[in-house]
Every structure is written in structure tokens, then in C-alpha cells.
XYZ file of C-alpha atoms in Angstrom:
602
model
C 10.491 -12.542 32.104
C 9.727 -13.644 28.497
C 11.177 -16.955 27.285
C 13.233 -15.301 24.521
C 14.970 -13.077 27.092
C 15.795 -16.066 29.272
C 17.306 -17.873 26.279
C 19.273 -14.778 25.276
C 20.764 -14.491 28.749
C 21.976 -18.082 28.657
C 24.014 -17.956 25.425
C 27.595 -16.778 24.997
C 28.703 -13.411 23.638
C 29.994 -14.545 20.227
C 26.759 -16.300 19.407
C 24.823 -13.177 20.372
C 26.931 -11.188 17.934
C 26.225 -13.693 15.155
C 22.532 -13.606 15.975
C 22.453 -9.821 15.830
C 24.317 -9.782 12.517
C 21.872 -12.326 11.086
C 18.977 -10.192 12.199
C 20.630 -7.174 10.607
C 20.923 -9.020 7.272
C 17.256 -10.001 7.443
C 16.299 -6.414 8.215
C 18.493 -5.231 5.346
C 16.826 -7.571 2.862
C 13.388 -6.582 4.096
C 14.338 -2.951 3.810
C 15.645 -3.456 0.272
C 12.502 -5.246 -0.916
C 10.289 -2.678 0.736
C 12.361 0.155 -0.721
C 12.172 -1.307 -4.224
C 8.399 -1.765 -4.068
C 8.043 1.719 -2.639
C 10.253 3.129 -5.392
C 8.146 1.499 -8.129
C 4.917 2.673 -6.561
C 6.200 6.210 -6.034
C 7.523 6.301 -9.610
C 4.088 5.392 -10.925
C 2.413 8.053 -8.813
C 5.077 10.561 -9.827
C 4.533 9.860 -13.526
C 0.781 10.253 -13.129
C 1.259 13.590 -11.396
C 3.771 14.717 -14.026
C 1.240 13.762 -16.721
C -1.437 15.939 -15.106
C 0.908 18.903 -14.641
C 2.327 18.615 -18.159
C -1.188 18.471 -19.621
C -2.041 21.712 -17.838
C 1.172 23.304 -19.087
C 0.329 22.156 -22.638
C -3.129 23.743 -22.378
C -1.668 27.017 -21.093
C 0.895 27.125 -23.922
C -1.856 26.414 -26.482
C -3.913 29.277 -25.034
C -0.938 31.687 -25.342
C -0.291 30.586 -28.921
C -3.965 31.019 -29.747
C -3.762 34.661 -28.683
C -0.852 35.223 -31.087
C -2.684 33.505 -33.925
C -5.700 35.725 -33.281
C -3.370 38.715 -33.501
C -2.161 37.589 -36.955
C -5.770 37.146 -38.062
C -6.517 40.685 -36.899
C -3.535 42.102 -38.825
C -4.540 40.292 -42.008
C -8.126 41.514 -41.717
C -6.900 45.061 -41.125
C -4.983 44.919 -44.424
C -7.579 43.055 -46.475
C -10.515 45.186 -45.392
C -8.640 48.497 -45.526
C -10.720 50.661 -47.931
C -7.772 52.828 -48.972
C -5.636 49.824 -49.926
C -8.557 48.306 -51.827
C -9.195 51.550 -53.752
C -5.517 51.992 -54.680
C -5.269 48.388 -55.952
C -8.432 48.828 -57.980
C -6.989 52.005 -59.470
C -3.729 50.249 -60.326
C -5.619 47.366 -61.968
C -7.879 49.681 -64.011
C -5.189 52.152 -65.127
C -3.095 49.950 -67.349
C -1.599 52.925 -69.225
C -0.882 55.000 -66.114
C 2.385 56.828 -66.037
C 5.250 55.747 -63.784
C 4.795 58.592 -61.340
C 1.148 57.816 -60.592
C 1.999 54.125 -60.216
C 4.818 55.006 -57.836
C 2.526 57.304 -55.872
C -0.151 54.610 -55.533
C 2.309 51.987 -54.327
C 3.747 54.527 -51.893
C 0.294 54.951 -50.392
C -0.051 51.145 -49.948
C 3.400 51.015 -48.390
C 2.530 53.743 -45.869
C -0.650 51.958 -44.840
C 1.031 48.551 -44.447
C 4.122 49.846 -42.601
C 1.844 51.604 -40.150
C 0.123 48.286 -39.480
C 3.360 46.275 -39.448
C 4.966 48.531 -36.846
C 2.838 46.722 -34.248
C 4.075 43.287 -35.428
C 7.902 43.196 -35.519
C 7.895 39.401 -35.708
C 6.768 39.589 -39.380
C 9.875 38.984 -41.507
C 8.191 39.374 -44.908
C 4.945 40.668 -46.405
C 3.737 40.593 -50.006
C 0.649 41.787 -51.885
C 0.252 39.744 -55.106
C -2.079 40.481 -57.956
C -4.319 37.771 -59.365
C -1.579 36.812 -61.861
C 0.887 35.938 -59.115
C 3.038 39.048 -59.346
C 4.016 41.013 -56.189
C 2.848 44.144 -57.970
C 1.337 46.058 -55.074
C 3.721 45.624 -52.148
C 6.846 43.645 -51.301
C 8.779 43.653 -48.013
C 11.564 41.253 -46.984
C 14.112 41.269 -44.140
C 17.671 39.978 -44.393
C 16.738 36.599 -42.883
C 15.016 35.379 -46.069
C 15.174 36.188 -49.754
C 12.265 37.295 -51.902
C 9.708 34.614 -52.593
C 10.280 32.784 -55.863
C 7.606 31.812 -58.366
C 7.879 28.186 -57.254
C 7.132 29.168 -53.650
C 4.131 31.218 -54.727
C 2.822 28.303 -56.787
C 2.925 26.109 -53.666
C 1.113 28.799 -51.690
C -1.427 29.294 -54.464
C -2.214 25.575 -54.555
C -3.069 25.646 -50.859
C -5.336 28.676 -51.362
C -7.360 27.094 -54.149
C -9.979 25.563 -51.815
C -10.311 28.522 -49.443
C -12.650 31.490 -49.427
C -10.573 34.127 -47.722
C -9.468 32.066 -44.708
C -5.872 32.079 -43.552
C -3.642 29.259 -44.698
C -0.725 28.329 -42.414
C 2.237 26.346 -43.670
C 5.915 25.859 -42.930
C 8.486 26.139 -45.695
C 12.273 26.204 -46.012
C 12.942 29.505 -47.790
C 16.285 30.615 -49.271
C 18.329 32.709 -46.830
C 21.619 34.493 -47.247
C 22.420 34.456 -43.514
C 22.006 30.740 -42.862
C 25.032 28.421 -43.361
C 22.762 25.863 -44.988
C 21.282 28.512 -47.350
C 17.722 27.877 -46.118
C 15.679 29.069 -43.145
C 12.522 27.370 -41.900
C 9.783 30.004 -42.087
C 6.079 30.137 -41.253
C 3.994 31.300 -44.242
C 0.497 32.786 -43.754
C -1.560 33.529 -46.855
C -5.147 34.413 -47.772
C -7.205 35.778 -50.631
C -7.958 39.512 -50.474
C -11.726 39.831 -50.813
C -13.803 42.936 -50.405
C -17.219 43.235 -48.800
C -18.810 41.959 -52.037
C -16.606 38.800 -51.861
C -14.746 39.874 -54.966
C -11.099 38.750 -54.975
C -8.712 41.561 -55.763
C -5.351 40.105 -54.655
C -3.366 37.704 -52.468
C -1.809 38.557 -49.068
C 1.291 36.574 -48.055
C 3.119 37.029 -44.726
C 6.302 35.342 -43.540
C 7.327 34.871 -39.914
C 10.262 33.283 -38.183
C 9.659 30.119 -36.121
C 10.426 32.135 -32.997
C 6.837 33.376 -33.322
C 5.727 29.967 -31.954
C 8.786 29.004 -29.929
C 8.297 31.959 -27.588
C 4.814 30.758 -26.645
C 5.975 27.159 -26.240
C 9.145 27.753 -24.223
C 7.514 26.429 -21.012
C 7.288 23.025 -22.696
C 10.951 22.955 -23.762
C 12.750 24.899 -21.028
C 14.466 21.821 -19.564
C 16.048 20.985 -22.917
C 14.452 17.529 -23.120
C 10.923 18.517 -24.117
C 9.531 17.992 -27.618
C 6.886 20.195 -29.274
C 4.850 19.474 -32.428
C 2.339 22.018 -33.777
C -0.030 20.921 -36.561
C -2.287 23.167 -38.664
C -5.914 22.434 -39.506
C -4.804 20.229 -42.421
C -2.734 18.047 -40.064
C 0.496 19.398 -41.557
C 3.463 19.971 -39.266
C 3.734 23.697 -38.749
C 6.441 23.875 -36.106
C 8.652 21.517 -34.110
C 11.803 21.929 -32.087
C 12.888 18.436 -33.192
C 14.599 18.131 -36.575
C 15.488 14.413 -36.613
C 13.321 11.341 -37.206
C 10.214 13.429 -37.889
C 8.925 11.187 -40.652
C 8.381 8.229 -38.325
C 6.677 10.160 -35.540
C 4.619 12.695 -37.436
C 1.792 10.378 -38.446
C 1.531 8.890 -34.950
C 1.569 12.240 -33.196
C -0.945 13.960 -35.475
C -3.512 11.247 -34.661
C -2.722 11.217 -30.930
C -5.878 11.783 -28.863
C -4.734 10.809 -25.359
C -1.707 10.702 -23.085
C 0.814 8.182 -24.386
C 4.390 7.079 -23.694
C 6.517 6.841 -26.855
C 10.301 6.615 -27.260
C 10.725 7.085 -23.491
C 8.769 10.348 -23.714
C 5.410 11.177 -22.193
C 3.259 12.870 -24.866
C 0.127 14.946 -24.251
C -2.034 16.758 -26.789
C -4.415 19.681 -27.006
C -6.501 21.217 -29.778
C -7.579 24.835 -30.223
C -11.238 25.216 -31.101
C -10.705 28.735 -32.465
C -7.833 27.942 -34.852
C -8.133 24.130 -35.204
C -4.401 23.897 -34.406
C -3.238 20.794 -32.566
C -0.361 20.963 -30.110
C 1.450 17.761 -29.099
C 4.187 18.056 -26.489
C 6.387 15.474 -24.861
C 8.680 15.394 -21.866
C 11.505 12.946 -21.268
C 10.870 10.281 -18.650
C 14.557 9.405 -18.465
C 15.447 12.551 -16.598
C 12.478 12.180 -14.253
C 13.329 8.570 -13.500
C 16.996 9.342 -12.996
C 16.197 12.042 -10.428
C 13.763 9.757 -8.655
C 16.275 6.921 -8.748
C 19.009 9.136 -7.301
C 16.677 10.142 -4.465
C 15.784 6.511 -3.786
C 19.436 5.517 -3.781
C 20.225 8.161 -1.189
C 17.379 6.845 0.955
C 18.661 3.266 0.594
C 22.249 4.253 1.419
C 21.046 6.181 4.469
C 19.068 3.123 5.575
C 22.057 0.812 5.134
C 24.309 3.101 7.138
C 21.663 3.367 9.866
C 21.300 -0.427 10.052
C 25.081 -0.899 10.203
C 25.513 1.662 12.970
C 22.555 0.203 14.861
C 24.044 -3.309 14.676
C 27.383 -2.066 16.027
C 25.694 -0.228 18.882
C 23.616 -3.302 19.731
C 26.703 -5.511 19.831
C 28.551 -3.042 22.062
C 25.679 -2.490 24.477
C 24.329 -6.060 24.689
C 26.570 -7.089 27.555
C 25.826 -4.010 29.618
C 22.138 -4.293 28.825
C 21.714 -7.971 29.681
C 23.513 -7.947 33.041
C 20.731 -6.025 34.877
C 18.177 -8.210 33.099
C 19.958 -11.308 34.406
C 19.769 -9.900 37.956
C 16.070 -9.257 37.389
C 15.542 -12.844 36.208
C 17.246 -14.213 39.315
C 15.109 -11.984 41.509
C 11.935 -13.170 39.785
C 12.893 -16.782 40.366
C 13.380 -16.134 44.114
C 10.049 -14.331 44.371
C 8.370 -17.169 42.514
C 9.770 -19.611 45.071
C 8.252 -17.541 47.910
C 11.180 -15.416 49.031
C 9.632 -11.923 49.178
C 12.585 -10.522 51.103
C 14.856 -10.641 48.020
C 16.072 -7.339 46.547
C 17.926 -6.422 43.323
C 21.139 -4.407 43.394
C 20.779 -1.224 41.337
C 23.845 -0.810 39.118
C 22.816 1.960 36.693
C 20.794 5.158 36.619
C 18.768 4.523 33.459
C 15.461 2.823 32.689
C 16.804 -0.511 33.966
C 17.377 1.134 37.337
C 13.739 2.175 37.322
C 12.746 -1.439 36.576
C 14.922 -2.679 39.445
C 13.430 -0.106 41.822
C 9.949 -1.114 40.692
C 10.772 -4.781 41.305
C 12.031 -4.044 44.814
C 8.926 -1.974 45.544
C 6.722 -4.734 44.096
C 8.344 -7.438 46.234
C 7.935 -5.274 49.342
C 4.325 -4.474 48.508
C 3.442 -8.129 47.769
C 4.853 -9.162 51.116
C 2.894 -6.432 52.862
C -0.307 -7.338 50.981
C 0.021 -10.975 52.006
C 0.129 -9.883 55.623
C -2.796 -7.520 55.097
C -4.879 -10.235 53.428
C -4.205 -12.547 56.375
C -5.262 -9.868 58.850
C -8.298 -9.023 56.701
C -9.468 -12.615 56.772
C -9.252 -12.579 60.564
C -11.206 -9.295 60.654
C -13.873 -10.650 58.297
C -14.431 -13.672 60.528
C -14.836 -11.405 63.536
C -17.225 -9.124 61.583
C -19.262 -12.146 60.493
C -19.659 -13.230 64.105
C -20.776 -9.712 65.062
C -23.260 -9.617 62.154
C -24.808 -12.901 63.303
C -25.071 -11.471 66.812
C -26.714 -8.281 65.435
C -29.277 -10.353 63.562
C -30.121 -12.300 66.712
C -30.893 -9.151 68.744
C -33.897 -7.838 66.654
C -35.374 -11.343 66.428
C -34.981 -11.694 70.167
C -36.836 -8.401 70.715
C -39.614 -9.424 68.324
C -40.110 -12.685 70.201
C -40.107 -10.853 73.544
C -42.756 -8.340 72.306
C -44.840 -11.275 71.090
C -44.710 -12.934 74.540
C -45.573 -9.625 76.273
C -48.551 -9.186 73.914
C -50.043 -12.576 74.811
C -49.475 -12.024 78.534
C -51.239 -8.642 78.430
C -53.987 -10.052 76.232
C -54.641 -12.912 78.709
C -54.689 -10.355 81.564
C -57.411 -8.466 79.646
C -55.100 -5.476 78.930
C -56.269 -5.465 75.344
C -55.555 -1.790 74.591
C -51.983 -2.045 75.812
C -51.643 -5.426 74.079
C -52.742 -3.870 70.755
C -49.989 -1.263 71.059
C -47.438 -3.999 71.763
C -48.796 -5.948 68.747
C -48.414 -2.869 66.527
C -44.819 -2.371 67.666
C -44.081 -6.087 67.152
C -45.573 -6.048 63.665
C -43.600 -2.935 62.733
C -40.401 -4.509 64.068
C -41.049 -7.702 62.085
C -41.734 -5.610 58.941
C -38.499 -3.674 59.438
C -36.462 -6.897 59.695
C -37.145 -7.684 56.030
C -34.465 -6.397 53.544
C -35.357 -3.067 52.008
C -35.018 -4.506 48.486
C -37.722 -7.131 49.170
C -40.914 -5.850 47.459
C -44.180 -5.605 49.363
C -47.785 -4.758 48.533
C -49.721 -1.536 48.952
C -51.892 -3.396 51.474
C -48.920 -4.260 53.710
C -47.429 -0.770 53.398
C -50.740 0.853 54.400
C -51.097 -1.595 57.293
C -47.713 -0.460 58.617
C -48.899 3.137 58.341
C -51.972 2.191 60.431
C -49.716 0.679 63.072
C -47.490 3.759 63.060
C -50.495 6.151 63.289
C -51.990 4.075 66.090
C -48.812 4.478 68.125
C -48.672 8.206 67.381
C -52.343 8.632 68.333
C -52.196 6.637 71.556
C -48.851 7.909 72.809
C -48.248 11.403 71.406
C -51.054 12.862 69.295
C -54.317 12.673 71.184
C -55.910 15.356 68.989
C -55.218 13.653 65.609
C -57.662 12.702 62.857
C -56.384 10.164 60.300
C -58.036 8.968 57.080
C -56.663 6.145 54.882
C -58.418 5.601 51.546
C -57.328 3.070 48.928
C -59.044 1.639 45.839
C -59.647 -2.068 46.150
C -57.935 -2.886 42.821
C -54.566 -1.430 43.881
C -54.173 -3.058 47.308
C -52.230 -5.976 45.781
C -49.962 -3.757 43.663
C -46.220 -4.178 44.213
C -44.328 -1.338 45.912
C -40.931 -0.765 47.529
C -40.726 -1.039 51.297
C -40.596 2.046 53.535
C -41.710 4.580 50.916
C -44.634 5.926 52.982
C -43.112 5.807 56.457
C -40.532 8.646 55.863
C -43.280 10.828 54.351
C -45.698 10.270 57.238
C -42.924 10.733 59.796
C -42.005 14.042 58.102
C -45.576 15.255 58.776
C -45.234 14.691 62.532
C -41.671 16.032 62.723
C -42.233 19.197 60.625
C -45.876 19.633 59.552
C -47.462 19.325 63.036
C -44.470 20.873 64.817
C -46.315 24.066 65.878
C -49.917 22.829 65.528
C -51.749 22.006 68.760
C -55.385 21.239 67.845
C -57.313 19.614 64.985
C -54.507 17.773 63.235
C -55.702 15.996 60.081
C -53.670 13.451 58.080
C -55.121 11.854 54.914
C -53.492 9.003 52.920
C -55.048 8.167 49.520
C -53.978 5.454 47.039
C -55.456 5.082 43.526
C -54.702 4.637 39.813
C -54.395 7.911 37.864
C -53.250 8.233 34.220
C -51.520 4.843 34.350
C -49.581 5.685 37.535
C -49.966 4.210 40.993
C -50.639 7.466 42.841
C -50.322 7.740 46.659
C -50.946 11.083 48.394
C -50.049 12.077 51.965
C -51.943 15.272 52.853
C -51.849 17.230 56.133
C -53.198 20.538 57.401
C -49.956 21.487 59.122
C -47.785 24.575 58.891
C -46.821 24.033 55.216
C -43.539 25.108 53.650
C -42.075 27.526 51.117
C -40.362 26.769 47.784
C -36.889 26.708 49.377
C -37.961 24.000 51.830
C -39.534 21.984 48.997
C -36.275 22.219 47.005
C -34.352 20.944 50.040
C -36.687 17.958 50.461
C -36.620 17.022 46.757
C -32.847 17.369 46.591
C -32.786 19.839 43.708
C -29.384 21.056 42.462
C -27.769 23.499 44.905
C -30.212 22.761 47.758
C -28.794 21.876 51.190
C -30.100 19.030 53.323
C -33.097 19.971 55.538
C -32.552 20.083 59.311
C -34.533 18.228 61.985
C -35.731 19.948 65.122
C -32.814 18.438 67.029
C -30.251 19.869 64.579
C -29.544 16.674 62.641
C -29.896 16.461 58.848
C -33.217 15.027 57.647
C -32.562 12.180 55.188
C -35.965 10.445 55.133
C -37.709 12.256 52.264
C -34.403 12.555 50.370
C -33.985 8.766 50.606
C -37.458 8.256 49.097
C -36.628 10.522 46.146
C -33.273 8.835 45.549
C -34.678 5.288 45.774
C -37.359 6.105 43.182
C -34.690 7.496 40.843
C -32.442 4.429 41.235
C -35.131 1.711 41.007
C -37.757 3.165 38.667
C -36.283 6.234 36.975
C -38.192 8.848 34.953
C -41.140 9.599 34.795
C -41.738 8.188 38.296
C -41.178 10.714 41.063
C -42.251 12.462 44.254
C -44.187 15.730 43.963
C -44.727 18.216 46.814
C -47.413 20.914 46.800
C -47.568 23.171 49.857
C -48.877 26.520 51.035
C -47.419 28.165 54.119
C -49.809 27.811 57.137
C -52.272 25.843 54.948
C -50.872 22.310 54.788
C -48.860 20.091 52.451
C -49.578 17.319 49.910
C -46.816 14.843 48.991
C -47.727 12.725 45.961
C -45.919 9.533 44.935
C -46.193 8.616 41.213
C -45.092 4.972 40.902
C -45.366 2.196 38.278
C -48.451 0.010 38.328
C -47.248 -3.563 39.036
C -49.684 -6.287 40.022
C -48.523 -8.994 42.417
C -50.288 -11.754 40.449
C -48.274 -11.651 37.209
C -45.337 -9.449 38.192
C -45.806 -7.505 34.974
C -44.358 -3.991 34.847
C -46.240 -1.435 32.763
C -44.679 2.035 32.554
C -47.083 4.929 32.357
C -47.114 7.072 29.195
C -46.203 10.669 29.917
């Protein structure tokens, strides 16, 4: 039981309520600080995202407006480079004494040509063809929204055309209007010199358009009612704006704006058309964005406060019921700690605390049972240790007895029988050493000689054995009992059905960096399935002995090589049915002098 839980169980109810309320206040303050920091961070991210989105919207609006401007350029070029209009104007200019009918007919032809062109551009509220003296002699068209252009207006237009060579000039002017309460209507004026293919000027084209020509393309920037739009022509003159107040102070700042900037609580972005050299500056109000974000944050804060308040009330109401089972658990733990493992906790509820109580009861019961089991295990281990000591004494006793029998037979001149007893005694002594204790190739081959001597004298009278080993590998280190299972397998399986001329050859040498030991016989051989069983390949069953038991000897050799040495060291078996078998051990070359281990390169 943690210390804080023990302290909480020992205090009275009113203090627990005060403690919980204090914790609630701390949580509330932490929540408020975290909420404020989160609000500021989110507001910054939100403004950055709004800036990116508004910049894209500004670029899209500029692209739409550019298409409309290109349309106006096309209309003006269609009029200026119309050969019929040019010929009629030339005829009017050359025929100073022409009668009124011919003059009327010529102007009627110009009017037909222009009205055919203008039918595709209903947004044009006025169009005028001036002669070089500033008189609208060729064509004049005006809607009810504006009055005819005065001489003063034309003089202003003419001054802006003085430095051009047939390019369009865009400007915004307040023209007299009979439908406006103020008497003036802000109008977009487009003008250019009329030049023929020989660059000779033969007139002036003036077109008037309402500001709705631009406002329609820029409505995405002002649809929320708080956006501001400023369109400047190539001379950095304000061409259109949906803002009519305080333009003088902002205009100079906005026309030179070249990056995103916050000004007057508005976020301004800019874009410039390469085709028309128009510059579009648009701004969106940050007040509305911040107010929406603030309202969202306030709702989150209010929800958090209500959640904390409700949580505090629930904690106060459930503390008593919650702590009573914990107090029982604490008392039970104290009894168990004092050594009373028979104690049990009364289960009062059916919730998680009941599960804890059941677990405690099960734990106390299991600990008591384990203590008894450990006590009984210690008694069993002592008995097993005594038996192990007795088991170790028996082989040593037999070895000593064989040694005494050997000397008695030797003194009685029974040397042949004594040599067999000596071989058995030496093999028994060799087998008493732990299997993990390394030995030398010399000792391992000596044990094979003892084993073959017993087989020859007792069982295999018609057996020829050959043991060949290079002198420089006799002191190499090797695991114990690697050869004995292989040689025994020859007598159990290889010579099972062979009666005469049994040959067994054991060779040991160094080959390609490996310590190579071969056991070759001329027995009955085996097929691939039998080889797979001996090597323990995947899916192969254990081989069977002649008495029906599973043969584990060769399998144990393969497994011990894998565990101790690993790849590339292994046992290989080559066999031909009825022609004999060769089992080859490929082991690491380890000398007994320095204990150095050198792995062969594959």
C-alpha cells in the first residue's frame, strides 16, 4: 500500500473534502494557463494558415481579373485595327466639304461595326471615337449611368495618353451622373491611340466601364463583408477599391507593399500580373477571425471548468465508499506482513475493488501454500543430493574393482583377459568425466581402440580395423564422445547383415582448415531417407534401433556440434546401399598448447 494512501485513510472526511477542493483549484489554474498558451499558439498557427489561403485566393482573383482585362484589350484591338472603320474615318477626315447625307452614312457604318462588337461586352457603359482635335466626331455612345464626357475629362485622358504609343491607359474617374444622388459615379476609363498598321494615328478610342467590371472578379476577397481590395494600374494609381474612407493614408503604403503584412488589424497580401502590370492588394479582418477563435476557446474553457467541478463533486461523494475497501486491504496487508497468512478480506462490492480483494485472498492462500512447498522442496533436494552422492560412488567403486581384477589376472598370467578388463576400466574412467570437459584427438582415438578391441575379442571375430591420424593433430582439442556414437552406429546398423570381411577405417587429418575425422565401413549402406533421419533434417523421424528403440547417438553428435561450434562445422554422411558408408566430422582446429580457436574459412 503506498504511503499517500495510508495517510489518506487516516484523515477525517472534512479534511479530505478540503484537500480535494484544493487539488481542483490547482488543476483549474493549470488548465487555464495551459488553455491560454494553447489558444495563443493555435491563434498564431491559424493566422499563418489564413495568410496562405488568402494569398492563394488573391492569386486566383488576380488571374480572373487578368482574363477580363485581356478581353478589353481584344475588343480595343478589334476596333482599332478594323479596316472598314479606318477607311471610313479617313474618308471623313479627307472630305471636309462632304454633304450631310454622306457624313451621316459614314458614321452609320462606324456605328454598325462598333455595336456589333459591343454586343459581346455589355459591361461597357460608354464608348467614344475622338478625332485628333479632341472632338467625338466619329462615334459616341453613353448609357444612363453617366453623362457624355466633357472637354475637361478628355483633357485629363489626353494627358495620360501623351507618353504612350497605342497601349491602353487605365484610370478611374468620378464622372457626372444623373442617376446618382451625389451627381457623380466612379467609372473606369480605358483609352488608347488609334494607329493603323503604318503606326499612323488617326483617332482616339475611349471606353467607360462601371466598377462592377472589377468587383465581380474580386467578390471572393470581399464576400464576408470585412475584406478590403485595392487594384493599382501600371502607373501605381488606384484603379478600384471597395473602401471609400481613409484612402489617402493607406494608398502609398499599399502600393509599395511587397509581402504579407498586418496593418490596421487587417492581414494584407499582394499579387502582381505580369501580363497587365496591375497590382492587387487585398486584406482580411483579423478581428473576426480572432473573435471566432476566442469564442471557440471560451467554450472549451467553460466545458473544462464544468468537467472539473462535476469531477470534484463525484470524488467527494465517492471517497468514503472508495476508501473503506482500501482500508480493509491495508489491514489485511499488515496481518500478512506480520506472518498471518490465514487472514482474508471481506468482499463488500462487485467492482474492481472486489477483484483486488479476491486477488489478495488468492495471493495470501498461494503464499502460504508456496511456503509449504518450498519447505518440502528443501527436504526433497537434500534427499536427492544424498542419492546423487551415492550414484557417484557406484561408478568409482566399479572402476576400482575392475582395476583390482586386472592386476589379479595379470599376476596370474591371464594377460589377454587382463587387457580386456583394462580396456573396460579405461573406458569406464573416461566416461566418468563430464561431457563438457574437452579432450584430445589422441585420447578419443584411444577410447575407440579400446572399444574396437572389445568388439573384436567378444563379438566381431571377422573384423578388420584401421586407425590413421596425422601426428600434428593428435593434440588437437575435441569434444568427448563424438566418435563413439558414430562407431557404435556402424556395428548396430552397418554390419547388421554382414557376416564376413568387415572393414572399419578411422582417419583424422587437417583439410581446408578443418579438423576432419572420417569413419568408413563396408557395411550395408543406407538410402537418402535414412541419412535424413540420422542428420535430423526437417520433417525426418528418429531412426529405430534393431530392438525397436529410437536411435539418439548420431542425432546427439549433430546437435552437440550445432550448439557448441555452429556453422560451418557439421557432420556429413555419404553412403551407397550395399556398398558402405562414410561419416565425416568437420570440426574447428584447436591446439591444446595455446587453446586458440581458429574457424575455417568456407
